[in-house]
Tab-separated table of C-alpha atoms and ligand atoms in Angstrom:
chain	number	residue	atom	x	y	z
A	30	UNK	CA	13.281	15.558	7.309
A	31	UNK	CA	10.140	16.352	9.658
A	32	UNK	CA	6.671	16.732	7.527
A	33	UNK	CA	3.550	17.561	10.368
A	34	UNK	CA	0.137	15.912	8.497
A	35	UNK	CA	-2.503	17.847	9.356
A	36	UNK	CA	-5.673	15.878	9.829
A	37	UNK	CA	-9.074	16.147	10.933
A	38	UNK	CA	-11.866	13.769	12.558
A	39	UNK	CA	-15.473	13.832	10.884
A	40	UNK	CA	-18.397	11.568	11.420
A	41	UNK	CA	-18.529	8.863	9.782
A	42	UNK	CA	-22.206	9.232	8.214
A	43	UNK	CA	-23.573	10.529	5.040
A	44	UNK	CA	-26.581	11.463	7.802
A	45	UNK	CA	-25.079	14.442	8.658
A	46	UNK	CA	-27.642	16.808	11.731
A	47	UNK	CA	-27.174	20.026	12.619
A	48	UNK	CA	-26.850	21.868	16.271
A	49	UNK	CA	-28.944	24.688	17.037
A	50	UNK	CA	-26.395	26.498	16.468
A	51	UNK	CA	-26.057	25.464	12.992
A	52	UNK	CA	-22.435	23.647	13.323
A	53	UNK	CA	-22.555	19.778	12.893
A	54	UNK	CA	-23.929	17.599	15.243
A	55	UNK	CA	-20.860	15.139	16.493
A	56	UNK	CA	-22.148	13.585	19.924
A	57	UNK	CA	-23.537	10.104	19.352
A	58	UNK	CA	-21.576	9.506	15.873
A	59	UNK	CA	-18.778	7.524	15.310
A	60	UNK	CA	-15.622	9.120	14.377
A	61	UNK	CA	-12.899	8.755	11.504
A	62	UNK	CA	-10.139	9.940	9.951
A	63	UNK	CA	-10.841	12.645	6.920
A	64	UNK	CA	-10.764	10.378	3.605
A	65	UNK	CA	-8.829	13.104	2.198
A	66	UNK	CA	-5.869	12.667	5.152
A	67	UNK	CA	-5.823	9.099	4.580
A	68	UNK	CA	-4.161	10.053	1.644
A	69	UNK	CA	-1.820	13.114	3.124
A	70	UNK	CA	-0.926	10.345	5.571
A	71	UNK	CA	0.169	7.877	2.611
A	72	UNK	CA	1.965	10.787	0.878
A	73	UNK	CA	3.898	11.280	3.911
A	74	UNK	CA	4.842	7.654	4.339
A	75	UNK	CA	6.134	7.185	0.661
A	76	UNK	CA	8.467	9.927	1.281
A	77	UNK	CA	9.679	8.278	4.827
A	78	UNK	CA	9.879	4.818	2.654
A	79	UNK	CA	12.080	6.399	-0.225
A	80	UNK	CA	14.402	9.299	1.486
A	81	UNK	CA	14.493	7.108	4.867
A	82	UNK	CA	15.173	9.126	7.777
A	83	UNK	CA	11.706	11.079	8.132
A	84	UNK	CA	9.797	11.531	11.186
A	85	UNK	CA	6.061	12.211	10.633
A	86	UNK	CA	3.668	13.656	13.579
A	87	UNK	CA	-0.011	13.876	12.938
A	88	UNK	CA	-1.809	16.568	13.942
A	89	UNK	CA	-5.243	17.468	15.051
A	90	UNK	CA	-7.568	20.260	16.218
A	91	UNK	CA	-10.587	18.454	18.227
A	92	UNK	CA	-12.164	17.141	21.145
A	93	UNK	CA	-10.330	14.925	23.464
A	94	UNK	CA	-11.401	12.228	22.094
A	95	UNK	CA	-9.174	13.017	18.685
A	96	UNK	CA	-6.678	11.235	20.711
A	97	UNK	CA	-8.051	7.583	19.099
A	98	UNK	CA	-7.977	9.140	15.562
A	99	UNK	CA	-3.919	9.972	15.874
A	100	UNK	CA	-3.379	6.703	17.504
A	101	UNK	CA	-4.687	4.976	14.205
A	102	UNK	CA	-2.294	7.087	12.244
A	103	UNK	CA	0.338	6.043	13.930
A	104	UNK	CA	-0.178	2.237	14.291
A	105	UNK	CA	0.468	2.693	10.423
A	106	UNK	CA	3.594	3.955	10.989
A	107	UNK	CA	3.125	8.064	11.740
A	108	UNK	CA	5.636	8.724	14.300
A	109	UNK	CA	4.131	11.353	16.969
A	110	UNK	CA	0.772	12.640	17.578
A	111	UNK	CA	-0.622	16.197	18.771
A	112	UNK	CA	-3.745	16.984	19.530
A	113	UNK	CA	-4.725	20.963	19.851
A	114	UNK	CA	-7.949	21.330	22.415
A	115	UNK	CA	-9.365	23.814	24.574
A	116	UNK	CA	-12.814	25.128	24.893
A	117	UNK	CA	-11.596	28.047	23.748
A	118	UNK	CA	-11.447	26.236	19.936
A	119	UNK	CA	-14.447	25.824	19.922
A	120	UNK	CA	-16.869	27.290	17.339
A	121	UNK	CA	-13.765	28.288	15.438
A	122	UNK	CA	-14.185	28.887	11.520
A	123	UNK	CA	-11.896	28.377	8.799
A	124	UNK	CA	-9.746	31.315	9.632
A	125	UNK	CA	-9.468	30.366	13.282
A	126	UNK	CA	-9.086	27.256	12.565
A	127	UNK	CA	-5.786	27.748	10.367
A	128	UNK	CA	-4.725	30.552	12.899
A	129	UNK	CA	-4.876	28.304	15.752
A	130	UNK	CA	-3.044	25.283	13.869
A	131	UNK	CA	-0.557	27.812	12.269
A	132	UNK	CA	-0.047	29.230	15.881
A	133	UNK	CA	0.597	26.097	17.938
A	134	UNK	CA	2.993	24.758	14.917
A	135	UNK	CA	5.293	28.309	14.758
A	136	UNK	CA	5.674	28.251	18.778
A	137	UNK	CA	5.804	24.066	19.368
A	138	UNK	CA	6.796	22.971	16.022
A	139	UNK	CA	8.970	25.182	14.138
A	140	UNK	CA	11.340	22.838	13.122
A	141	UNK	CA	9.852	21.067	10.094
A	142	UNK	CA	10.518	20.899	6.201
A	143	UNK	CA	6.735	19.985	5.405
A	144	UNK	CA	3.029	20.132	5.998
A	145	UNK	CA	0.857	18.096	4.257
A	146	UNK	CA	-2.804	18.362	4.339
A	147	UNK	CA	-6.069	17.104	2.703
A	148	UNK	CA	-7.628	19.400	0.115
A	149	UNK	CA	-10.985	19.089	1.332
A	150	UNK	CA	-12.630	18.286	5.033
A	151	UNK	CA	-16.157	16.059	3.780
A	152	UNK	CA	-18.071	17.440	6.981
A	153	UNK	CA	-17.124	21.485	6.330
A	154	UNK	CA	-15.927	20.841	2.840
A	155	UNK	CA	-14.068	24.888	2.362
A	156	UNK	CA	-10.726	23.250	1.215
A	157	UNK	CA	-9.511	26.656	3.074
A	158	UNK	CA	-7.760	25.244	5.941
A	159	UNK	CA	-4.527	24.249	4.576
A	160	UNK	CA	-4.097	27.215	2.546
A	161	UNK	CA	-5.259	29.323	5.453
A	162	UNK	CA	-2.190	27.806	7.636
A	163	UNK	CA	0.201	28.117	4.798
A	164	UNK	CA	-0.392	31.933	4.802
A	165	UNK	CA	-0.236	32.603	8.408
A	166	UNK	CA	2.887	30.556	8.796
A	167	UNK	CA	4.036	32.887	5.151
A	168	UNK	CA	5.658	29.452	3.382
A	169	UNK	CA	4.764	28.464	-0.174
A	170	UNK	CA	1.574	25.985	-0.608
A	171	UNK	CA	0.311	23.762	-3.683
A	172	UNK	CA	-2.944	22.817	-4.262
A	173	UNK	CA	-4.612	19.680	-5.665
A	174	UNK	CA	-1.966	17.086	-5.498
A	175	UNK	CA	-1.886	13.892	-7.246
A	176	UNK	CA	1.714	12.820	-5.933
A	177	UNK	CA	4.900	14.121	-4.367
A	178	UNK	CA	8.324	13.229	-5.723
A	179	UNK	CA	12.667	14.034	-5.560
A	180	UNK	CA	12.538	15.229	-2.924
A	181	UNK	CA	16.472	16.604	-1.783
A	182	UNK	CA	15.467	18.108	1.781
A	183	UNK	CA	15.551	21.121	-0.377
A	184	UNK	CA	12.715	21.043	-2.430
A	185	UNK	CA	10.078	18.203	-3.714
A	186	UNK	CA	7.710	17.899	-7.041
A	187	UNK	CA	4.411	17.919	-6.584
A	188	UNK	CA	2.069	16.302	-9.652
A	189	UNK	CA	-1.402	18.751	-9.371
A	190	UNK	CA	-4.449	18.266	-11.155
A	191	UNK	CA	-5.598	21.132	-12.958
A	192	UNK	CA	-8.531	21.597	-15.918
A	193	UNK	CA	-6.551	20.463	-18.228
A	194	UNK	CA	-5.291	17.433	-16.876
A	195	UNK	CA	-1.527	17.705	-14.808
A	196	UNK	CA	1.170	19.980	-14.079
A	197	UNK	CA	4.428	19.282	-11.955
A	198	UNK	CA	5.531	22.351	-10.175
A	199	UNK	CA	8.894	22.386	-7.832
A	200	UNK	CA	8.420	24.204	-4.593
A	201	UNK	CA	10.932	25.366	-1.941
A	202	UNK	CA	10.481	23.614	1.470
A	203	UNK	CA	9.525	24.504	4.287
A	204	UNK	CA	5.930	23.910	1.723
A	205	UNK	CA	2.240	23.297	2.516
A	206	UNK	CA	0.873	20.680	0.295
A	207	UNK	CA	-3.228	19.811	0.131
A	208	UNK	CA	-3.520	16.108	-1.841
A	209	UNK	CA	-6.327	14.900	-3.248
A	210	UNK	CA	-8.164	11.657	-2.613
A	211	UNK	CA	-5.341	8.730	-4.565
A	212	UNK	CA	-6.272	5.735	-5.924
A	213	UNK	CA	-4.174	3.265	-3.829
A	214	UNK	CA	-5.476	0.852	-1.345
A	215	UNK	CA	-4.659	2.835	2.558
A	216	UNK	CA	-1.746	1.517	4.409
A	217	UNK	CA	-3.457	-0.998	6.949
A	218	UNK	CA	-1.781	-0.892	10.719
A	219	UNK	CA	0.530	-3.854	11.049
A	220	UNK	CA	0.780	-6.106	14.777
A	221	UNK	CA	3.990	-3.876	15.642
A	222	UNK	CA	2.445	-0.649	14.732
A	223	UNK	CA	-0.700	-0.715	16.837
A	224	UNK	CA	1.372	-1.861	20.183
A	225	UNK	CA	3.345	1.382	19.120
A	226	UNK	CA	0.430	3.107	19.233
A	227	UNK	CA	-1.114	1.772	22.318
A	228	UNK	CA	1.899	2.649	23.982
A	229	UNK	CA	2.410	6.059	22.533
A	230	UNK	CA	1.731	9.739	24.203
A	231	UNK	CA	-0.585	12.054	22.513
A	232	UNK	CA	1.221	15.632	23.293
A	233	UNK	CA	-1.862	17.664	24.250
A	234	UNK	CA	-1.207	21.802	23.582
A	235	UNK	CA	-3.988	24.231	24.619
A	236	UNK	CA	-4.568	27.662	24.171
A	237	UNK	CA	-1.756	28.486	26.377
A	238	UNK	CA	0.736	26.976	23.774
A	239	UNK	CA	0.089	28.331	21.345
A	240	UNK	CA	0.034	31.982	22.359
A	241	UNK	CA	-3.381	33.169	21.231
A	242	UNK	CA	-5.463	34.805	23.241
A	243	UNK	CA	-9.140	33.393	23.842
A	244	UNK	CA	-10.606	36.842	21.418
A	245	UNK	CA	-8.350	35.285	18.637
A	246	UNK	CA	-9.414	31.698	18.987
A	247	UNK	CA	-12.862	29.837	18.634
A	248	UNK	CA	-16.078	31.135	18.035
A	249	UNK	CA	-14.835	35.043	19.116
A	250	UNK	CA	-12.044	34.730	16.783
A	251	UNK	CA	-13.914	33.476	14.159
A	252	UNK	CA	-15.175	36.373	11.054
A	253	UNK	CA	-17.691	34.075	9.765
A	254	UNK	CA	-20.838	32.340	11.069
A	255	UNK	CA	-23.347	29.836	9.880
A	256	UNK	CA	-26.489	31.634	9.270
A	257	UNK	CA	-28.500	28.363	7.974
A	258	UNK	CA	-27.935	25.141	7.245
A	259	UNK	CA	-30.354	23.403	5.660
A	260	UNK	CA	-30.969	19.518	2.840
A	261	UNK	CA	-30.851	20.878	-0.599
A	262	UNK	CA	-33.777	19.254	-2.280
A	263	UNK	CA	-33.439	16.723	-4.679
A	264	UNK	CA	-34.175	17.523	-7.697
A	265	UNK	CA	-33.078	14.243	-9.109
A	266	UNK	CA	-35.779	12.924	-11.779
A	267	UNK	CA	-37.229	16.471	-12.469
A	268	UNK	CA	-35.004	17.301	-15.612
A	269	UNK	CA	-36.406	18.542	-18.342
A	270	UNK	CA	-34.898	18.549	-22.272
A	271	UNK	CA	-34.767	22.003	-24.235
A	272	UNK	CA	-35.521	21.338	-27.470
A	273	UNK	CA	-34.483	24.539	-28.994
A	274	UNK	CA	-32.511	28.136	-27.988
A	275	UNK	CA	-35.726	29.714	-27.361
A	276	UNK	CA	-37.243	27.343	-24.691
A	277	UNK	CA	-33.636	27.310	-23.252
A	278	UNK	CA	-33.554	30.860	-23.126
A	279	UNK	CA	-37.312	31.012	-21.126
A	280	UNK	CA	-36.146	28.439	-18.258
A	281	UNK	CA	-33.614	30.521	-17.641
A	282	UNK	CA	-35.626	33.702	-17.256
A	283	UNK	CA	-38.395	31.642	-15.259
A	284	UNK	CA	-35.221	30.520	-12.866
A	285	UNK	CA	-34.222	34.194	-12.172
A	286	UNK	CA	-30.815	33.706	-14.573
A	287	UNK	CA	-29.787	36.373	-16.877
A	288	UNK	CA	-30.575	35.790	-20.401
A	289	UNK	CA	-29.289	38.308	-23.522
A	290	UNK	CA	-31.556	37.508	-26.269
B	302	FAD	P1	-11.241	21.981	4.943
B	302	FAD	O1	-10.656	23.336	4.877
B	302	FAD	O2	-12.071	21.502	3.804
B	302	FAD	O3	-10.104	20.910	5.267
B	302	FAD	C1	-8.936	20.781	4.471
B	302	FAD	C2	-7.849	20.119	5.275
B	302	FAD	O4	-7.430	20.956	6.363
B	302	FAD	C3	-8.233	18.792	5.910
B	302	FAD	O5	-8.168	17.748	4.979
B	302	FAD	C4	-7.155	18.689	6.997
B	302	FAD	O6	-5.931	18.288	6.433
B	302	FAD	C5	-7.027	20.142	7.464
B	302	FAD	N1	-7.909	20.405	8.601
B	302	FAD	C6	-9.168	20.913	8.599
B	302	FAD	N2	-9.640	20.999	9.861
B	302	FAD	C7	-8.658	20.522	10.673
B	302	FAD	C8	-8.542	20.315	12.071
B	302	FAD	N3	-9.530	20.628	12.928
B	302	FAD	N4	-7.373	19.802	12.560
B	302	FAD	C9	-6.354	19.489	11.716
B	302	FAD	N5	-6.425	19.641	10.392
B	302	FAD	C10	-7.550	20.137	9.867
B	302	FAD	N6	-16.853	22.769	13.435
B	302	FAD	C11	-16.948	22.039	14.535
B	302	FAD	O7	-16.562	20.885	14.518
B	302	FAD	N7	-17.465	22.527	15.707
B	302	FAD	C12	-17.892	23.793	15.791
B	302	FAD	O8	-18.330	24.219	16.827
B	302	FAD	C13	-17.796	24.609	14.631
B	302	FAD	N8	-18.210	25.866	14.669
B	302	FAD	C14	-18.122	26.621	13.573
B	302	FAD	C15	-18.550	27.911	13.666
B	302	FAD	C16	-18.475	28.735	12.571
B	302	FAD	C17	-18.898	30.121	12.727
B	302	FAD	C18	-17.995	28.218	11.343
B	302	FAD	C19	-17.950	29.071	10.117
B	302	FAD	C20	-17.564	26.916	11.251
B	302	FAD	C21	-17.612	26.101	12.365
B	302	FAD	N9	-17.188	24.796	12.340
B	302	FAD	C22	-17.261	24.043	13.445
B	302	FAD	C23	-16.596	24.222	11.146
B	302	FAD	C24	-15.111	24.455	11.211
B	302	FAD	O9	-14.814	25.798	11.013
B	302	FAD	C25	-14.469	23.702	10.097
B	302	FAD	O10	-14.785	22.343	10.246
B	302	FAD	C26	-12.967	23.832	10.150
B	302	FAD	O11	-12.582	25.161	10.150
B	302	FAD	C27	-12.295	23.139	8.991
B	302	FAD	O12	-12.880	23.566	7.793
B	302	FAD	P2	-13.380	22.493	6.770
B	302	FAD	O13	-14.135	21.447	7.526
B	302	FAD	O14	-14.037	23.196	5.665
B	302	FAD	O15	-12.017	21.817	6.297
């Protein structure tokens, strides 16, 4: 079985500073692996622990630099890494983003049963990327998973959290899966694993690969822009109790809401 883990670099700061060009300043901060991939990355190795003979390759759209961020994934015992980069990325939004990752994996990667990906990115934060791949590739995707389970090479379970608490749905592979943040301590790299990944290639694919053409990818192939970014202000310590329906109903008019007496 061959699952791709899709996963993404962000800084590792709650102090996150804008461009002028309103994407997220990255120069000068360190690096690490989405929070939310940690997990897609565990998911991925309890299926290669239980069914046996999996192969997992990490993959990445990003600087050069990436390259550090796929090696740690596989010093815990990923097997491959690619990195996607090209100049012509860059500026790409959430529909580029999955275009670009959806293109290089149907031209270099076709041959795999799964993708697994984080739901949510904590720099960008859309949670569109995975399901944005999953419909250019056209394969089935679940949302907001807990936990995989039997899989047959066939099909797997996937436990998703939903208002009401859980639901198990069974879903055809090839699949795109997004998993939520679990509650298990990470995998930690063992001695064995990070020689592996000192001595392991990073396959590096650029626009070329993956057939798009530089209108398609990056900022020109992107529908969306930022048009600000800007610190919401806290409003922590400024709440104030309603005592009764009518006071209710007069914040909400002073606050622009709609209000049917
Ligand atoms: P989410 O959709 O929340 O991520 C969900 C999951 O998708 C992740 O857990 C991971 O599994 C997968 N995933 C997401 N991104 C990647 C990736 N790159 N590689 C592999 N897997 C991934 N960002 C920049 O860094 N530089 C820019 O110049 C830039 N320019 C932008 C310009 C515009 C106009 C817009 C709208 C956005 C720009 N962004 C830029 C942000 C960029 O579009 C998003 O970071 C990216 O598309 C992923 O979206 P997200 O962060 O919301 O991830």
């Amino acid at each position: 079985m061959k699952i791709l883990v899709c996963i993404k670099q962000v800084p590792d700061t709650t102090d996150i500073k804008w461009t002028e060009h309103n994407t997220i300043q990255r120069e000068g901060v360190e690096s690490v692996i989405n929070p939310f991939d940690v997990y897609a990355i565990e998911e991925a190795l309890k299926l290669k622990k239980s069914l046996g003979n999996v192969e997992i390759t990490v993959l990445t759209m990003g600087p050069l630099q990436a390259k550090e961020m796929l090696k740690k994934a596989i010093s815990v015992g990923c097997d491959n890494g690619v990195l996607l980069t090209d100049k012509k990325f860059a500026g790409a939004d959430t529909y580029a983003t999955g275009k670009t990752i959806a293109s290089a994996i149907q031209n270099k990667l076709p041959d795999y049963d799964l993708i697994i990906c984080g739901q949510f990115a904590v720099d960008g934060d859309t949670a569109q990327t995975g399901p944005s791949i999953a419909s250019q590739l056209n394969i089935p995707q679940v949302t907001y998973v807990r936990e995989l389970s039997k899989c047959d090479g066939k099909c797997i379970y996937a436990k998703r959290e939903i208002e009401e608490g859980f639901e198990t749905v069974k879903v055809e592979l090839p699949a795109l899966i997004c998993v939520l943040k679990g509650f298990e301590e990470p995998t930690r790299p063992t001695i064995n694993g990070i020689i592996k990944a000192q001595n392991s290639d990073i396959t590096v694919y650029t626009i070329e690969d993956t057939g798009l053409t530089p209108e398609e990818a990056g900022l020109k192939g992107s529908p969306t822009y930022v048009s600000k970014a800007f610190r919401p202000v806290n409003t922590r310590g400024e709440c104030e109790f309603c005592i009764n329906c009518d006071t209710l109903a007069e914040k909400i008019k002073e606050f622009g809401g709609i209000c049917n007496e």
